[in-house]
Amino acid sequence: MAQKDRPWLFRTYAGHSTASASNALYRSNLAKGQTGLSVAFDLPTQTGYDSDHVLAGGEVGKVGVPISHLGDMRTLFADIPLDQMNTSMTINATAAWLLALYVTVAEEQGADIAALKGTVQNDIIKEYLSRGTYVFPPAPSLKLIGDIAEYCYTSVPKWNPMNVCSYHLQEAGATPEQELAFALATATAVLDEVRPRVSEEDFPGLVARISFFVNAGIRFVTEMCKMRAFVDLWDEICAERYGVEDPKLRRFRYGVQVNSLGLTEQQPENNVYRILMEMLAVTLSKKARARAVQLPAWNEALGLPRPWDQQWSLRMQQIMAYETDLLEYDDLFDGNPAVDRKVEALKTGAREELARIDEMGGAVAAIDYMKSRLVESNADRLVRIERGDTTVVGVNAFTGGEKSPLVDEQGGIMTVDPAVEQEQIDRLQAWRDDRDDLAVRRALDDLRSAAREGRNIMPPSIACAKAGVTTGEWGTAIRAEFGEYRAPTGVSKAVSNAATGLDDLREAVGDVAARLGRPLTFLVGKPGLDGHSNGAEQIACRARDAGMDVIYDGIRLTPEQIVTAAREGRAHVIGLSILSGSHLPLVRDMLARLAAENLTVPVVVGGIIPEEDAAQLRKDGVARVYTPKDFELNRIMFDLVDLVDPDRTVAAE
C-alpha cells in the first residue's frame, strides 16, 4: 500500500456567547477529531472596545467570543494545553493585544513560549478593502504588523506573525486575478516593512513565516489553478524580489475556508455539495494543497451554526482525508495542458495587477484603487446572477422543490441568549474592581510611550495583559497615539453601465423626484460594529445607477449618527445593513431616535435575519426586511420608490 501524506490540519472557525461556552465547544470539537483551533472573536474585541462600550451594544458574543481581559483568555483556553495546540486567531487591528493575552496564558500554563505554534491573521490591508474591522490608519497599522513579526521571529519562532488573508477579497467580489494580486501586494508591503528590522542572513527565515489564508469558490477547477498560480508567484517573488535562495523557505503555506459568499438561503441543503466541491479545489493538487482547512456549515446563510452543523463539516474533511486514497498519490495535475494554460493565464493577469499596484507605490498607496475595483467586480458578479448568465441552483434556476427538513421550528440555527451581554459586562466590571489600578495605569503609560516613541508594541502589551488592562483600555491608548481611520467606501458618484434593465426603474425614480420637487434621497447606513459592507455597497451603487441621491458614509456608525445624517440630508428612506446578528437592538434604537425627532422616514433592513426576527422587525415598524434570498436589486429599488410615493402608479395615469 502506498505511503499516505499527512493530512492537513482540521479546523472549525468557532467562538460565541462567552469564553466558557466557547471553551466547551473547543474541547468538544477536539474530542471529535479536530486537530487545530480557529478562534472567532466578537466585533467589540476585533475593534478594540470593551463589552460595555456604546458601540458594543447588541454585538457582544454574536459573531465570536468576547475577550475583554486576561481572565477571559484564561477561561477560553482552560484545560487546553497551548503547548500542544496549533491555534489560529482571526484578529487584525487588535492582533498585538490578543497575541499578548495568548502568550501570557501560555506562560501561566507553564508552556515554553518558543514552542508555541499558531497564527494571528494580522492583515489590516484587507480590512480596509473588505472586512471592515480596521481601527488605525494604514501607516501605523503596517508598523504594528511589523512589530508582531519582529517579536515572533525572536521570541515565538514557530508562530506565523501574519496570515495574508485573501479570503474576504473574494467575498467582496474579487476575481481570481485580483485575489492573487491584492494578496501578494499585501505580503510584499509587510515584508518591505519588516526587512530592515532583522539581519540580512535572518530575513529569509522571517519570509518563511508569512502564511496565507485563502478562499475557494464553486468554480473548483479555476480555484485549483489559482492555488497553483499562488505557489508559483510566491516562489517567484521570494526569489527575485527578496533573494531567498532556499526553496523550502519560499514555500507557499496557506490555510483555507471555502466560500461563504456562495452559500444560499434558498434550498440551504444544497450548500453541503457546494462546500464539498470547494474543498476539492484546495486538497486535490498535492503541489498546492492547503496546510489547514476549515469549512463553513451548510446553514451559515441562515445564521449561527449549531455544534452538530460544525461536526458535519468536520466529518466531510475526515472522510476526504482518511477514507479516500487522495493522500496516496503525487500531484494529479502536473503536465496537464489545460491546467497549465489556465495557471499561466491567471499568473499573467495577476502580474499585470501587481505592476499597476507597484506603480502606485504599493498596497497601502493603492487602497482606494483596490477597493473601487472590488466594488466594480462584485457589481458585475451580481448582474450576471440577475441576468441568469451565472446559474445559482435554487436562486435563479430550479427554484421549485420541497421544503428542507433540516430547517426545524427553531430555524435550523443557534441563537445567542440576549442575557449573555449583561453577564459579560458584569464580569468585566468585577475584573476592573479586583485589579491593581496603579499597575494598570503604569502599564498603560508605558504602552502609550512605546506607541509614541516607535518602540515595539509587543513587550508593553504583554505587560498590560499581566497588569489586568482591558481590551478597550488597550485600544483607547493606541487610538490616542495613532488616531482612527475611515477607509474608502469604493462607491463612486459616477453611474455604472454594468446593470441592465434600468429604464423602467429610472423612469419611476424620475417621476417620483418630479413630484417631490427634488431627487429621491436614499440613506444607506451600517449601524454597530459590523464591517461586512459588500451588500450595502451594492445597494448604494444600484440606487445611484437608478437615479437616486445616495448618502453612504461607510461602516461603524452609531444609530444617533445615522439619524443625524438622515435629518441633515433630508432622506426620503433609510436602508440599514446588519449582518452580525445585532439587528433587533440596533434597529429598535434607530426607530426610537427617529420617533424622538419626529422624523417619519420609512426604514428598510437587510441582513442575515431569521424569519422570526423579520416578523418582529416589521411589527416594530420596519417597512421591509431583506435577506440573502432577495438578490434582485431592481425589485428592491422599486420597493423603495413605492415606499416614498405609494400612489405613484395612480399619479402617473
XYZ file of C-alpha atoms in Angstrom:
653
model
C 0.000 0.000 0.000
C 1.297 3.486 -0.898
C 2.556 5.696 1.913
C -0.039 8.342 2.680
C 0.805 12.007 3.083
C -0.009 13.537 6.429
C -3.441 15.212 6.280
C -3.932 18.912 6.634
C -4.982 20.464 9.949
C -8.722 20.074 10.584
C -10.164 23.276 11.971
C -13.570 24.780 12.688
C -13.936 28.549 12.896
C -15.717 28.875 16.221
C -16.477 31.109 19.174
C -19.684 32.605 20.542
C -21.554 33.884 23.599
C -18.929 33.635 26.352
C -15.406 32.397 26.933
C -16.692 29.468 28.978
C -19.230 28.406 26.315
C -16.574 28.675 23.600
C -14.106 26.670 25.695
C -16.654 23.867 25.988
C -17.192 23.973 22.216
C -13.433 23.813 21.540
C -12.914 20.850 23.840
C -15.886 19.078 22.263
C -14.573 19.673 18.743
C -11.096 18.456 19.681
C -12.644 15.297 21.105
C -14.389 14.767 17.750
C -11.087 14.746 15.883
C -10.411 18.400 15.159
C -6.628 18.882 15.132
C -6.319 22.674 15.429
C -8.246 25.614 16.833
C -9.567 28.600 14.884
C -10.834 31.332 17.180
C -13.621 33.714 16.164
C -13.710 36.892 18.275
C -16.756 39.123 18.602
C -16.793 42.533 16.957
C -16.021 44.635 20.065
C -12.900 42.519 20.638
C -11.900 42.811 16.987
C -12.232 46.583 17.010
C -10.687 47.311 20.407
C -13.729 48.043 22.562
C -14.811 46.662 25.899
C -18.148 44.873 26.082
C -19.785 47.850 27.824
C -18.810 50.448 25.197
C -21.713 52.237 23.481
C -20.737 50.793 20.095
C -20.698 47.262 21.538
C -24.424 47.311 22.272
C -26.082 44.273 20.725
C -22.751 42.935 19.383
C -21.353 41.102 22.414
C -20.808 37.408 21.724
C -22.716 37.498 18.419
C -20.127 36.666 15.742
C -17.476 35.331 18.091
C -16.266 35.168 21.663
C -15.839 38.346 23.745
C -12.348 38.692 25.228
C -12.097 41.780 27.421
C -9.074 40.868 29.562
C -6.677 38.162 30.689
C -9.350 36.425 32.766
C -11.483 35.865 29.666
C -8.494 34.428 27.798
C -7.721 32.076 30.697
C -11.287 30.812 30.599
C -11.232 30.430 26.814
C -8.282 28.019 26.937
C -8.915 26.322 30.272
C -7.876 22.634 30.159
C -6.467 23.087 26.635
C -2.644 22.761 26.746
C -1.456 25.515 24.446
C 1.991 23.986 24.013
C 0.299 21.038 22.289
C -2.067 23.117 20.182
C -1.921 24.839 16.799
C -4.151 27.891 17.203
C -5.313 30.292 14.531
C -6.737 33.583 15.775
C -8.737 35.630 13.286
C -7.778 39.014 14.646
C -6.339 42.041 12.874
C -6.433 45.567 14.306
C -6.032 44.241 17.856
C -3.782 41.312 16.915
C -0.908 42.509 19.119
C -3.210 42.629 22.139
C -4.787 39.196 21.632
C -1.383 37.634 20.977
C -0.131 39.255 24.200
C -3.037 37.691 26.115
C -2.427 34.291 24.473
C 1.294 34.336 25.298
C 0.524 35.330 28.889
C -1.952 32.446 29.332
C 0.572 30.029 27.822
C 3.193 31.247 30.297
C 0.737 30.722 33.160
C 0.192 27.159 31.911
C 3.958 26.585 32.079
C 4.443 26.371 28.318
C 7.704 27.088 26.565
C 6.778 30.225 24.632
C 9.328 29.457 21.943
C 7.464 26.216 21.173
C 4.030 27.763 20.608
C 2.512 27.087 17.182
C -0.211 29.058 15.512
C -1.162 32.167 13.587
C -2.583 35.616 14.054
C -4.261 36.871 10.894
C -2.891 40.396 11.405
C -3.780 41.557 7.866
C -5.014 45.128 8.145
C -4.907 45.971 4.442
C -7.689 43.560 3.524
C -9.724 45.024 6.398
C -9.703 48.373 4.598
C -10.771 46.605 1.405
C -13.381 44.106 2.513
C -13.932 43.055 6.122
C -14.014 46.381 7.931
C -12.500 45.626 11.362
C -9.724 48.158 10.948
C -9.070 50.789 13.620
C -5.866 52.696 12.935
C -4.582 54.446 9.782
C -2.555 52.397 7.268
C 0.961 53.534 8.193
C 0.805 52.800 11.956
C -1.171 49.622 11.215
C 1.656 48.410 8.996
C 4.077 49.297 11.796
C 2.056 47.135 14.235
C 2.217 44.197 11.817
C 5.975 44.655 11.694
C 6.172 44.755 15.489
C 4.420 41.392 15.746
C 6.592 39.842 13.041
C 9.773 41.052 14.741
C 8.615 39.857 18.167
C 7.536 36.444 16.918
C 10.743 35.876 14.996
C 12.826 36.465 18.107
C 10.539 35.095 20.842
C 7.942 32.755 19.272
C 9.759 31.458 16.178
C 7.222 28.747 15.282
C 4.341 31.223 15.263
C 3.126 32.755 11.988
C 3.049 36.517 12.669
C 0.836 37.292 9.700
C -1.738 35.411 7.672
C -2.217 37.351 4.427
C -5.955 36.999 4.001
C -7.394 36.927 0.501
C -10.497 35.131 1.786
C -12.501 38.316 2.278
C -11.295 39.742 -1.029
C -13.209 37.020 -2.868
C -16.175 37.567 -0.548
C -16.077 41.221 -1.657
C -16.212 40.186 -5.309
C -12.547 39.810 -6.295
C -11.773 37.947 -9.499
C -9.111 35.203 -9.181
C -6.546 37.569 -10.710
C -7.446 40.308 -8.224
C -7.335 37.904 -5.307
C -3.866 36.780 -6.347
C -2.531 40.280 -6.949
C -4.053 42.083 -3.969
C -2.944 39.375 -1.528
C 0.596 39.230 -2.896
C 0.826 43.038 -2.880
C -0.156 42.974 0.803
C 2.517 40.370 1.548
C 5.232 42.415 -0.150
C 4.146 45.560 1.721
C 4.599 43.702 5.005
C 7.941 42.167 4.041
C 9.212 45.564 2.920
C 8.194 46.888 6.370
C 9.949 44.159 8.374
C 13.045 43.708 6.196
C 15.049 46.477 7.942
C 14.201 45.005 11.373
C 16.278 41.826 11.011
C 19.709 40.965 9.719
C 20.196 40.077 6.069
C 21.010 36.465 6.927
C 17.908 36.133 9.128
C 15.470 37.716 6.673
C 14.798 34.549 4.598
C 13.681 32.795 7.783
C 11.225 35.587 8.502
C 9.906 35.375 4.920
C 9.189 31.694 5.549
C 6.909 32.552 8.499
C 4.484 34.570 6.358
C 1.418 32.435 5.662
C -1.766 32.974 3.680
C -5.475 32.413 4.237
C -7.433 31.983 1.039
C -10.904 31.395 -0.318
C -12.047 28.630 -2.652
C -15.190 29.235 -4.674
C -17.508 26.923 -6.558
C -15.575 27.016 -9.862
C -13.256 24.459 -8.383
C -11.051 23.905 -11.471
C -10.348 27.632 -11.667
C -9.811 27.751 -7.904
C -7.373 24.834 -8.008
C -5.471 26.586 -10.799
C -5.486 29.767 -8.717
C -3.781 27.918 -5.881
C -1.110 26.562 -8.241
C -0.637 30.124 -9.517
C -0.242 31.339 -5.917
C 2.519 28.749 -5.386
C 4.414 29.823 -8.497
C 4.044 33.566 -7.987
C 5.080 33.450 -4.322
C 8.151 31.399 -5.201
C 8.956 33.953 -7.914
C 8.540 36.949 -5.573
C 10.597 35.389 -2.777
C 13.428 34.505 -5.161
C 13.511 37.579 -7.386
C 12.354 40.392 -5.108
C 13.826 39.186 -1.824
C 16.671 36.917 -2.874
C 15.559 33.894 -0.832
C 17.723 31.054 -2.135
C 16.423 28.038 -0.175
C 13.313 26.627 -1.966
C 11.923 25.409 1.377
C 11.781 28.990 2.638
C 9.861 30.020 -0.492
C 7.018 27.554 0.036
C 3.520 28.962 -0.225
C 1.930 27.947 3.082
C -1.766 28.530 3.369
C -4.929 27.695 5.205
C -8.371 27.966 3.726
C -12.012 28.452 4.499
C -14.116 27.728 1.469
C -16.532 30.288 0.111
C -19.351 31.566 2.302
C -20.496 34.171 -0.225
C -21.984 31.436 -2.427
C -23.977 29.741 0.340
C -27.674 30.234 -0.273
C -30.626 30.838 1.991
C -32.798 29.142 -0.614
C -32.596 25.327 -0.568
C -29.809 25.520 2.042
C -29.229 21.748 1.966
C -27.532 22.299 -1.421
C -24.750 24.129 0.413
C -23.326 20.786 1.546
C -22.453 19.954 -2.055
C -21.029 23.412 -2.638
C -18.756 23.093 0.384
C -17.509 19.682 -0.745
C -16.737 20.851 -4.293
C -14.929 23.887 -2.957
C -12.832 21.750 -0.611
C -11.646 19.716 -3.613
C -10.025 22.842 -5.048
C -7.596 23.066 -2.136
C -6.960 19.378 -1.497
C -6.763 17.616 -4.902
C -3.495 19.171 -6.093
C -0.603 17.987 -3.917
C 1.601 20.805 -5.206
C -0.890 23.387 -3.936
C -2.607 21.561 -1.075
C -3.727 23.573 1.942
C -1.915 23.174 5.260
C -5.147 23.751 7.185
C -8.814 23.630 6.182
C -11.883 24.985 7.927
C -15.272 24.562 6.326
C -18.400 26.634 6.875
C -21.596 24.869 7.871
C -24.490 24.308 5.481
C -26.696 26.843 7.310
C -24.385 29.871 7.627
C -26.543 31.838 5.180
C -29.333 31.422 7.741
C -27.475 32.283 10.943
C -25.089 30.883 13.543
C -24.396 27.151 13.040
C -25.012 24.670 15.830
C -22.340 22.219 17.101
C -23.935 19.424 15.031
C -23.694 21.545 11.882
C -19.993 22.152 12.506
C -19.493 18.454 13.212
C -20.993 17.627 9.812
C -18.429 19.876 8.101
C -15.613 18.335 10.154
C -16.707 14.833 9.111
C -16.511 15.921 5.468
C -12.816 16.698 5.930
C -12.157 13.458 7.788
C -13.834 11.323 5.126
C -11.762 13.017 2.421
C -8.506 12.536 4.346
C -8.999 9.068 5.854
C -11.450 7.147 3.651
C -10.352 8.179 0.168
C -6.963 7.482 -1.450
C -6.298 11.164 -2.160
C -3.209 11.377 0.057
C -1.536 8.347 -1.560
C -0.662 9.977 -4.898
C 1.665 12.557 -6.372
C 0.150 15.659 -7.901
C -2.721 14.695 -10.184
C -2.437 17.742 -12.435
C 1.273 18.061 -13.262
C 1.704 18.162 -17.029
C -1.989 18.702 -17.749
C -2.049 21.200 -20.669
C -5.467 22.632 -19.801
C -4.377 23.245 -16.209
C -1.048 24.712 -17.306
C -2.796 27.145 -19.683
C -5.220 28.311 -17.019
C -2.462 28.737 -14.419
C -0.365 30.796 -16.845
C -3.363 32.980 -17.730
C -4.053 33.667 -14.049
C -0.402 34.473 -13.391
C -0.324 36.881 -16.336
C -3.417 38.706 -15.102
C -2.077 38.848 -11.553
C 1.310 40.185 -12.691
C -0.436 42.983 -14.584
C -2.376 43.974 -11.458
C 0.764 43.746 -9.316
C 2.644 46.004 -11.716
C -0.198 48.530 -11.574
C -0.148 48.487 -7.757
C 3.640 48.849 -7.671
C 3.381 51.884 -9.978
C 1.005 53.449 -7.446
C 3.527 52.957 -4.641
C 2.430 49.602 -3.230
C -0.588 48.171 -1.462
C -1.045 50.928 1.117
C -0.950 53.675 -1.503
C -3.323 51.696 -3.750
C -6.072 51.069 -1.167
C -8.565 53.385 -2.918
C -7.873 51.748 -6.276
C -8.197 48.192 -4.957
C -11.409 48.991 -3.060
C -13.080 50.505 -6.115
C -12.039 47.509 -8.244
C -13.619 45.122 -5.725
C -16.892 47.048 -5.688
C -16.960 47.004 -9.504
C -16.187 43.284 -9.681
C -18.874 42.478 -7.122
C -21.394 44.543 -9.081
C -20.512 42.581 -12.219
C -20.994 39.309 -10.326
C -24.450 40.313 -9.116
C -25.514 41.467 -12.576
C -24.525 38.084 -14.034
C -26.717 36.338 -11.446
C -29.625 38.728 -12.070
C -29.407 38.199 -15.825
C -29.099 34.439 -15.426
C -25.646 34.349 -17.048
C -24.400 32.714 -13.832
C -26.613 29.881 -12.652
C -27.155 29.503 -8.921
C -29.286 26.456 -8.218
C -32.327 27.287 -6.112
C -31.809 31.035 -6.571
C -32.237 31.892 -10.258
C -32.770 28.352 -11.592
C -34.505 25.185 -10.367
C -36.254 27.203 -7.702
C -39.084 24.751 -7.131
C -38.693 21.959 -4.611
C -39.524 20.514 -1.232
C -39.075 22.409 1.991
C -35.817 21.491 3.695
C -36.350 19.138 6.652
C -33.039 20.398 8.069
C -34.616 23.748 8.908
C -36.603 22.980 12.029
C -39.058 25.085 14.009
C -36.113 26.962 15.597
C -34.921 27.959 12.128
C -32.111 25.405 11.944
C -29.579 27.704 13.624
C -28.231 28.546 17.058
C -29.210 31.799 18.736
C -27.275 33.716 21.378
C -29.186 34.491 24.574
C -29.505 38.302 24.890
C -28.702 37.938 28.613
C -25.143 36.980 27.658
C -24.234 40.618 27.015
C -25.149 41.838 30.502
C -23.440 38.842 32.106
C -20.243 39.675 30.199
C -20.488 43.318 31.277
C -20.926 42.255 34.899
C -17.816 40.052 34.707
C -15.901 42.921 33.117
C -16.839 45.290 35.948
C -15.871 42.700 38.558
C -12.489 42.337 36.836
C -11.922 46.081 36.972
C -12.887 46.186 40.650
C -10.445 43.429 41.638
C -7.276 44.593 39.883
C -4.402 46.889 40.949
C -5.313 50.247 39.418
C -1.810 51.677 39.910
C -0.269 48.767 37.991
C -2.822 49.275 35.226
C -2.035 52.984 34.924
C 1.716 52.349 34.800
C 1.315 49.648 32.156
C -0.899 51.874 30.003
C 1.507 54.814 30.356
C 4.342 52.637 29.057
C 2.135 51.354 26.229
C 1.346 54.899 25.104
C 5.016 55.851 25.357
C 6.010 52.874 23.238
C 3.478 53.835 20.556
C 4.608 57.462 20.646
C 8.329 56.641 20.576
C 8.088 53.958 17.893
C 9.157 51.082 20.168
C 7.916 47.564 19.514
C 4.397 47.336 20.871
C 4.520 43.687 21.964
C 6.537 43.850 25.237
C 4.395 46.647 26.745
C 1.251 44.881 25.513
C 2.265 41.727 27.363
C 2.954 43.844 30.455
C -0.545 45.335 30.095
C -2.067 41.858 29.850
C -0.372 40.811 33.080
C -1.417 44.035 34.847
C -5.100 43.451 34.071
C -5.639 46.021 31.316
C -8.828 45.532 29.305
C -9.244 45.329 25.537
C -10.950 48.720 25.429
C -8.218 50.357 27.507
C -5.521 48.922 25.223
C -7.463 50.137 22.180
C -8.024 53.598 23.649
C -4.329 54.001 24.428
C -3.253 53.086 20.900
C -6.020 55.211 19.332
C -4.742 58.193 21.329
C -1.325 57.909 19.675
C -2.148 56.575 16.205
C -5.577 58.067 15.601
C -8.531 56.399 13.891
C -9.234 55.845 10.235
C -12.211 55.627 7.901
C -11.484 53.525 4.829
C -12.806 54.450 1.369
C -16.260 53.076 0.570
C -15.440 52.257 -3.040
C -18.816 53.713 -4.062
C -18.144 56.405 -6.637
C -20.562 59.099 -7.756
C -20.263 58.031 -11.393
C -23.135 55.982 -12.776
C -22.177 52.482 -13.929
C -23.332 50.931 -17.177
C -22.935 47.384 -15.823
C -26.507 46.981 -14.594
C -29.203 46.257 -17.175
C -32.973 46.646 -17.243
C -32.909 50.024 -15.521
C -35.005 52.045 -17.972
C -38.347 51.499 -16.216
C -36.711 51.944 -12.816
C -35.017 55.199 -13.795
C -38.306 56.485 -15.193
C -40.083 55.636 -11.927
C -37.368 57.326 -9.866
C -37.508 60.378 -12.127
C -41.301 60.607 -11.873
C -41.174 60.499 -8.071
C -38.397 63.092 -7.999
C -40.515 65.383 -10.186
C -43.450 65.116 -7.803
C -41.188 65.587 -4.774
C -39.532 68.612 -6.315
C -36.073 67.232 -5.594
C -34.133 63.982 -6.107
C -35.281 60.899 -4.234
C -32.694 60.646 -1.438
C -31.735 57.258 -0.031
C -29.535 56.906 3.043
C -27.647 53.613 3.393
C -26.420 53.042 6.948
C -24.367 50.424 8.754
C -25.007 50.798 12.487
C -22.937 48.995 15.097
C -19.599 47.295 14.529
C -20.454 45.061 11.570
C -17.870 45.695 8.851
C -19.341 43.436 6.161
C -20.152 46.214 3.727
C -20.423 44.321 0.416
C -24.216 44.264 0.378
C -24.554 47.884 1.464
C -22.130 48.950 -1.262
C -24.062 47.114 -3.964
C -27.389 48.551 -2.787
C -25.849 52.036 -2.793
C -24.430 51.528 -6.288
C -27.709 50.279 -7.727
C -29.664 53.143 -6.132
C -27.150 55.590 -7.620
C -27.458 53.964 -11.056
C -31.250 54.164 -10.773
C -31.049 57.938 -10.366
C -31.376 58.354 -6.611
C -29.226 60.647 -4.500
C -27.361 58.281 -2.189
C -25.909 59.058 1.230
C -23.430 56.357 2.274
C -20.674 57.152 4.760
C -19.332 53.652 5.297
C -19.277 51.364 8.313
C -19.389 51.562 12.108
C -21.849 54.352 12.731
C -23.985 54.798 15.817
C -27.782 54.974 15.402
C -27.511 58.594 16.560
C -25.083 59.425 13.722
C -27.348 57.783 11.144
C -30.420 59.665 12.346
C -28.457 62.935 12.231
C -27.345 62.170 8.660
C -30.942 61.375 7.686
C -32.191 64.669 9.102
C -29.427 66.800 7.602
C -29.572 65.006 4.249
C -33.385 65.136 4.150
C -33.504 61.415 3.388
C -36.721 60.004 1.986
C -35.914 56.428 3.017
C -33.289 54.778 5.241
C -31.755 51.386 4.495
C -29.846 49.604 7.271
C -27.432 46.737 6.615
C -26.618 44.495 9.602
C -25.037 41.063 9.211
C -23.733 40.475 12.731
C -26.994 39.337 14.314
C -27.465 42.572 16.261
C -30.370 43.756 14.109
C -33.069 43.803 16.816
C -31.432 46.150 19.362
C -29.811 48.393 16.758
C -32.946 48.830 14.657
C -35.085 49.482 17.728
C -32.631 52.153 18.839
C -32.845 53.736 15.384
C -36.643 53.725 15.334
C -36.821 55.258 18.806
C -34.437 58.062 17.807
C -36.387 58.789 14.629
C -39.605 58.990 16.638
C -37.992 61.290 19.200
C -37.034 63.693 16.410
C -40.454 63.402 14.685
C -38.798 62.055 11.527
C -41.321 59.958 9.616
C -38.837 58.257 7.305
C -39.513 54.649 6.238
C -36.805 52.218 7.308
C -35.808 49.035 5.478
C -33.355 46.476 6.853
C -31.125 43.899 5.168
C -29.002 41.154 6.668
C -28.875 37.557 7.800
C -32.177 37.764 9.646
C -34.250 34.733 10.719
C -37.935 34.947 9.776
C -38.976 35.168 13.426
C -36.811 38.265 13.830
C -38.006 39.666 10.498
C -41.609 39.413 11.698
C -40.654 41.218 14.912
C -38.896 43.993 12.981
C -41.961 44.523 10.813
C -44.097 44.639 13.954
C -41.711 47.246 15.393
C -42.285 49.464 12.357
C -39.705 48.418 9.748
C -41.215 48.784 6.287
C -39.304 45.969 4.526
C -36.854 43.235 5.561
C -34.433 41.726 3.042
C -32.256 38.628 3.439
C -29.711 36.909 1.130
C -32.565 35.340 -0.867
C -33.507 38.815 -2.121
C -30.883 39.014 -4.854
C -32.900 41.034 -7.409
C -31.668 44.537 -6.660
C -34.012 46.239 -9.128
C -37.016 44.823 -7.279
C -35.649 46.264 -4.040
C -35.229 49.630 -5.759
C -38.867 49.585 -6.905
C -39.857 48.829 -3.306
C -38.015 51.964 -2.189
C -39.805 54.042 -4.787
C -43.161 52.666 -3.607
C -42.327 53.484 0.000
C -41.539 57.090 -0.848
C -44.564 57.519 -3.123
C -47.107 54.701 -2.643
C -49.550 56.407 -5.037
C -47.066 56.780 -7.887
C -48.937 54.381 -10.212
C -52.186 56.260 -9.789
C -50.466 59.618 -10.058
C -48.749 58.588 -13.263
C -52.034 57.662 -15.037
